[in-house]
Tab-separated table of C-alpha atoms in Angstrom:
chain	number	residue	atom	x	y	z
A	1	GLY	CA	10.483	-8.491	34.386
A	2	ILE	CA	7.263	-8.702	32.467
A	3	ARG	CA	4.158	-6.816	33.455
A	4	ASP	CA	0.743	-7.671	32.022
A	5	TYR	CA	-1.360	-4.678	30.997
A	6	LYS	CA	-5.092	-5.340	31.204
A	7	VAL	CA	-8.012	-3.434	29.744
A	8	THR	CA	-11.524	-4.336	30.927
A	9	GLY	CA	-10.150	-7.547	32.384
A	10	VAL	CA	-8.619	-8.784	29.132
A	11	GLN	CA	-4.871	-9.127	28.799
A	12	THR	CA	-3.837	-7.087	25.785
A	13	CYS	CA	-0.069	-7.290	25.793
A	14	ALA	CA	3.038	-7.868	27.831
A	15	LEU	CA	5.792	-5.290	28.032
A	16	PRO	CA	9.318	-5.638	29.366
A	17	ILE	CA	9.693	-3.041	32.125
A	18	PHE	CA	13.461	-3.328	32.574
A	19	LEU	CA	16.554	-4.798	30.955
A	20	ALA	CA	18.795	-7.210	32.860
A	21	PRO	CA	22.483	-6.668	31.982
A	22	GLY	CA	24.242	-9.959	31.369
A	23	ALA	CA	21.006	-11.871	30.849
A	24	GLU	CA	20.260	-14.096	27.861
A	25	ARG	CA	19.778	-12.174	24.622
A	26	VAL	CA	16.096	-12.713	23.830
A	27	GLU	CA	14.069	-10.309	21.701
A	28	ALA	CA	10.962	-10.459	23.879
A	29	PRO	CA	9.334	-7.181	22.759
A	30	GLU	CA	8.078	-7.485	19.198
A	31	SER	CA	8.996	-3.905	18.272
A	32	LEU	CA	12.761	-3.542	18.230
A	33	LEU	CA	12.520	-0.032	16.785
A	34	TRP	CA	10.158	1.118	19.555
A	35	VAL	CA	12.540	-0.170	22.214
A	36	LEU	CA	15.426	1.661	20.560
A	37	VAL	CA	13.396	4.875	20.366
A	38	LEU	CA	12.375	4.632	24.031
A	39	SER	CA	16.010	4.107	25.019
A	40	LEU	CA	16.471	7.824	24.284
A	41	ALA	CA	14.515	8.631	27.443
A	42	ARG	CA	17.520	8.052	29.676
A	43	PRO	CA	19.995	10.409	27.959
A	44	LEU	CA	17.183	12.955	27.695
A	45	HIS	CA	16.568	12.590	31.472
A	46	VAL	CA	12.839	11.965	31.115
A	47	ALA	CA	10.666	9.183	32.518
A	48	HIS	CA	9.836	6.366	30.114
A	49	GLU	CA	6.073	6.403	30.716
A	50	PRO	CA	5.319	10.027	29.706
A	51	PHE	CA	7.977	9.799	26.998
A	52	SER	CA	6.320	6.759	25.401
A	53	LYS	CA	2.846	8.293	25.629
A	54	GLY	CA	4.004	11.569	24.131
A	55	LEU	CA	5.734	9.804	21.256
A	56	GLY	CA	2.686	7.599	20.742
A	57	LEU	CA	0.476	10.659	20.332
A	58	ALA	CA	2.993	12.314	18.008
A	59	PHE	CA	3.334	9.269	15.774
A	60	GLY	CA	-0.436	8.734	15.805
A	61	ALA	CA	-0.950	12.305	14.618
A	62	GLY	CA	1.686	11.721	11.940
A	63	ALA	CA	-0.193	8.633	10.758
A	64	LEU	CA	-3.413	10.649	10.380
A	65	ALA	CA	-1.510	13.337	8.470
A	66	ALA	CA	-0.079	10.726	6.079
A	67	VAL	CA	-3.570	9.336	5.481
A	68	ALA	CA	-4.828	12.854	4.722
A	69	LEU	CA	-2.031	13.418	2.191
A	70	PHE	CA	-2.543	10.107	0.377
A	71	PRO	CA	-5.241	11.299	-2.103
A	72	ALA	CA	-3.140	14.309	-3.122
A	73	ALA	CA	-0.102	12.071	-3.658
A	74	ALA	CA	-2.087	9.466	-5.593
A	75	TYR	CA	-3.950	11.916	-7.866
A	76	ARG	CA	-1.155	14.499	-8.225
A	77	ARG	CA	-3.262	17.385	-6.962
A	78	ARG	CA	-3.408	19.803	-4.066
A	79	PRO	CA	-4.849	18.599	-0.738
A	80	ARG	CA	-8.563	19.271	-0.278
A	81	ALA	CA	-10.786	19.593	2.754
A	82	PHE	CA	-12.561	16.347	1.834
A	83	ASP	CA	-9.249	14.507	2.330
A	84	LEU	CA	-9.683	14.985	6.089
A	85	VAL	CA	-12.663	12.614	6.208
A	86	ALA	CA	-10.550	9.424	6.190
A	87	PRO	CA	-8.194	10.478	9.028
A	88	ALA	CA	-11.187	11.735	11.024
A	89	VAL	CA	-12.812	8.303	10.754
A	90	ALA	CA	-9.528	6.599	11.658
A	91	ALA	CA	-9.129	8.822	14.709
A	92	SER	CA	-12.587	7.779	15.918
A	93	PHE	CA	-11.580	4.135	16.374
A	94	ALA	CA	-11.175	3.431	20.070
A	95	HIS	CA	-8.376	0.884	19.605
A	96	PHE	CA	-6.283	3.417	17.681
A	97	ALA	CA	-6.803	6.108	20.317
A	98	LEU	CA	-6.001	3.674	23.133
A	99	GLY	CA	-2.898	2.323	21.416
A	100	THR	CA	-1.383	5.754	20.835
A	101	VAL	CA	-1.638	6.804	24.504
A	102	ALA	CA	-0.840	3.440	26.096
A	103	GLY	CA	2.905	3.648	25.535
A	104	LEU	CA	2.800	0.960	22.839
A	105	GLU	CA	4.232	0.956	19.326
A	106	VAL	CA	0.796	1.294	17.685
A	107	GLY	CA	1.297	4.941	16.743
A	108	LEU	CA	4.779	4.301	15.341
A	109	TYR	CA	3.615	1.304	13.308
A	110	ALA	CA	0.570	3.145	11.967
A	111	PHE	CA	2.682	6.161	11.024
A	112	LEU	CA	5.242	4.113	9.097
A	113	ALA	CA	2.538	2.046	7.348
A	114	ALA	CA	0.566	5.136	6.244
A	115	LEU	CA	3.760	6.931	5.235
A	116	ALA	CA	4.873	3.927	3.157
A	117	VAL	CA	1.610	3.829	1.179
A	118	THR	CA	1.595	7.606	0.641
A	119	THR	CA	5.263	7.690	-0.351
A	120	LEU	CA	4.777	4.811	-2.793
A	121	ALA	CA	1.890	6.647	-4.481
A	122	TRP	CA	4.052	9.781	-4.704
A	123	GLU	CA	6.914	7.816	-6.294
A	124	GLU	CA	4.743	5.939	-8.771
A	125	ASN	CA	3.642	9.228	-10.341
A	126	ASP	CA	7.241	10.228	-11.116
A	127	PRO	CA	9.833	7.594	-12.176
A	128	LYS	CA	12.669	10.037	-11.414
A	129	ARG	CA	11.914	10.188	-7.697
A	130	ALA	CA	14.096	8.269	-5.290
A	131	PRO	CA	12.350	5.150	-3.870
A	132	TRP	CA	12.211	6.305	-0.257
A	133	SER	CA	9.235	4.025	0.381
A	134	SER	CA	11.608	1.040	0.594
A	135	VAL	CA	13.448	2.788	3.442
A	136	VAL	CA	10.148	3.473	5.218
A	137	LEU	CA	9.104	-0.163	4.761
A	138	THR	CA	12.387	-1.337	6.250
A	139	GLY	CA	11.610	0.812	9.273
A	140	LEU	CA	8.115	-0.694	9.365
A	141	CYS	CA	9.578	-4.208	9.529
A	142	LEU	CA	11.905	-3.010	12.281
A	143	ALA	CA	8.900	-1.609	14.138
A	144	ARG	CA	7.082	-4.952	13.896
A	145	PRO	CA	7.763	-8.158	11.924
A	146	ASP	CA	4.163	-7.824	10.695
A	147	GLY	CA	5.436	-5.017	8.473
A	148	ALA	CA	6.697	-7.674	6.052
A	149	VAL	CA	3.073	-8.326	5.077
A	150	VAL	CA	2.643	-4.672	4.077
A	151	LEU	CA	5.967	-4.747	2.218
A	152	LEU	CA	4.804	-7.746	0.185
A	153	ALA	CA	1.501	-6.017	-0.595
A	154	LEU	CA	3.141	-2.830	-1.863
A	155	GLY	CA	5.802	-4.842	-3.657
A	156	ALA	CA	3.002	-6.580	-5.532
A	157	VAL	CA	1.717	-3.161	-6.631
A	158	LYS	CA	5.092	-2.253	-8.121
A	159	PHE	CA	5.487	-5.668	-9.721
A	160	ALA	CA	2.058	-5.438	-11.378
A	161	ARG	CA	2.826	-1.994	-12.784
A	162	ALA	CA	6.280	-3.100	-13.965
A	163	TRP	CA	4.740	-6.166	-15.630
A	164	ARG	CA	2.206	-3.993	-17.438
A	165	GLU	CA	4.355	-0.973	-18.373
A	166	GLY	CA	7.907	-2.268	-18.118
A	167	PRO	CA	10.376	-1.973	-15.232
A	168	ARG	CA	11.948	1.330	-14.234
A	169	ARG	CA	15.327	2.112	-12.733
A	170	GLN	CA	13.327	3.220	-9.705
A	171	ASP	CA	11.967	-0.327	-9.299
A	172	PHE	CA	15.446	-1.873	-9.158
A	173	LEU	CA	16.556	0.718	-6.593
A	174	TRP	CA	13.394	0.056	-4.563
A	175	ALA	CA	14.035	-3.695	-4.534
A	176	LEU	CA	17.717	-3.158	-3.722
A	177	GLY	CA	16.838	-0.868	-0.799
A	178	ALA	CA	14.350	-3.381	0.590
A	179	VAL	CA	16.745	-6.330	0.252
A	180	VAL	CA	19.666	-4.467	1.817
A	181	GLY	CA	17.547	-3.064	4.648
A	182	LEU	CA	15.834	-6.327	5.549
A	183	GLY	CA	19.034	-8.287	5.043
A	184	ALA	CA	20.902	-6.057	7.468
A	185	LEU	CA	18.069	-6.356	9.996
A	186	GLU	CA	18.002	-10.152	9.824
A	187	LEU	CA	21.799	-10.417	9.993
A	188	PHE	CA	21.721	-8.332	13.158
A	189	ARG	CA	18.990	-10.503	14.668
A	190	GLU	CA	20.840	-13.696	13.845
A	191	ALA	CA	24.141	-12.328	15.186
A	192	TYR	CA	22.753	-10.804	18.383
A	193	PHE	CA	19.639	-12.846	19.237
A	194	ALA	CA	20.396	-16.029	17.237
A	195	ALA	CA	16.827	-15.883	15.935
A	196	ALA	CA	15.261	-14.501	12.778
A	197	LEU	CA	12.083	-13.287	14.523
A	198	PRO	CA	11.146	-12.112	18.035
A	199	SER	CA	10.109	-14.834	20.457
A	200	GLY	CA	6.471	-13.673	20.477
A	201	CYS	CA	5.927	-14.127	16.746
A	202	ARG	CA	4.074	-17.221	15.682
A	203	TRP	CA	1.644	-18.515	13.099
A	204	GLY	CA	-1.821	-19.171	14.420
A	205	ALA	CA	-5.543	-19.154	13.738
A	206	GLY	CA	-6.535	-15.543	14.303
A	207	GLY	CA	-9.603	-15.482	12.094
A	208	ALA	CA	-11.900	-15.156	15.107
A	209	SER	CA	-10.330	-11.825	16.026
A	210	VAL	CA	-11.033	-10.482	12.522
A	211	VAL	CA	-14.668	-11.582	12.713
A	212	GLY	CA	-14.998	-10.086	16.186
A	213	TRP	CA	-13.489	-6.800	15.018
A	214	VAL	CA	-15.926	-6.583	12.077
A	215	ARG	CA	-18.878	-7.308	14.352
A	216	ALA	CA	-17.764	-4.915	17.097
A	217	TYR	CA	-17.617	-2.003	14.653
A	218	GLN	CA	-20.588	-3.229	12.588
A	219	LEU	CA	-18.580	-3.206	9.368
A	220	GLY	CA	-20.620	-5.824	7.527
A	221	ALA	CA	-22.430	-3.254	5.379
A	222	LEU	CA	-19.190	-1.393	4.741
A	223	ALA	CA	-17.538	-4.606	3.539
A	224	ALA	CA	-20.321	-4.988	0.977
A	225	VAL	CA	-19.682	-1.597	-0.647
A	226	ALA	CA	-15.901	-1.422	-0.120
A	227	PRO	CA	-14.990	-3.277	-3.364
A	228	ALA	CA	-17.091	-0.844	-5.417
A	229	ALA	CA	-15.510	2.123	-3.630
A	230	VAL	CA	-11.999	0.829	-4.288
A	231	CYS	CA	-12.704	0.069	-7.943
A	232	SER	CA	-14.165	3.544	-8.476
A	233	THR	CA	-10.813	5.268	-7.866
A	234	ARG	CA	-9.133	6.526	-11.017
A	235	ALA	CA	-5.491	6.002	-10.036
A	236	GLY	CA	-4.444	2.404	-10.594
A	237	CYS	CA	-1.645	2.624	-8.037
A	238	ALA	CA	-4.027	4.042	-5.428
A	239	ARG	CA	-6.594	1.335	-6.104
A	240	ALA	CA	-4.092	-1.507	-5.792
A	241	ALA	CA	-2.280	-0.021	-2.811
A	242	LEU	CA	-5.496	0.532	-0.856
A	243	ALA	CA	-6.855	-2.929	-1.574
A	244	LEU	CA	-3.666	-4.857	-0.856
A	245	THR	CA	-2.831	-2.836	2.262
A	246	ALA	CA	-6.293	-3.570	3.647
A	247	ILE	CA	-5.787	-7.271	2.947
A	248	ALA	CA	-2.367	-7.102	4.595
A	249	GLY	CA	-3.875	-5.516	7.691
A	250	LEU	CA	-6.413	-8.315	8.037
A	251	ALA	CA	-3.663	-10.894	7.481
A	252	VAL	CA	-1.729	-9.723	10.554
A	253	PRO	CA	-3.938	-11.512	13.132
A	254	LEU	CA	-3.870	-14.650	10.977
A	255	TYR	CA	-0.092	-14.480	11.198
A	256	ARG	CA	-0.010	-13.809	14.922
A	257	GLY	CA	-3.041	-15.776	16.058
A	258	ASP	CA	-4.393	-13.042	18.354
A	259	GLY	CA	-6.256	-9.743	18.318
A	260	SER	CA	-3.639	-7.695	16.514
A	261	THR	CA	-6.126	-5.955	14.234
A	262	THR	CA	-5.634	-2.988	16.621
A	263	GLU	CA	-2.657	-1.991	14.485
């Protein structure tokens, strides 16, 4: 069964509310990882609705914590009080607050995306560190196919640094982890669902949702000063990661053709 969830009269999403044993294998929900996580509710003997909302809040808080830790990871310094400004602004967005308590995968996706950027910055400052960001990015793609856009953005950061300074052993391990992780995910999808992507994924013209989002939050002035703010950062990895991740986030609705800038 599919139930439509509506907010202020606008359909925002459709969630499967039960599984039908023996039915056709169709990956209707676009977050396979979120479905797998919520499947733990039954062995834990808890109801799915409070379980999903509690996890959404927990992952949302984790996303804000990862954002707060990003400057310290990028600049190799101790966290400062000023680092809390960015997560405080992020927490003020209504769509983020709504998504984390609505039982959706928004909190999980945001947590993995923020953790991937922070982990990448941490790794780039020390070539001897294990490339755990590739594992996080694999989880991000499992959380939503849109995660591939973020993976490509952060991969471009590593490629640019490797092109300028020479490749590291860490880079080969990072690429190997991403290829193995995504390859295993796609092999599973092809074997079980006979499809490379969930049924809801599609290419479409979602530019109107981006424009509407910018107007709703009155971000026109911010867009004018954002390039200068990004270029003023000292860490090259931080500058590239921030810029490309922002571009990746705006590319999601162009990929989906709807209002998915909420993620």
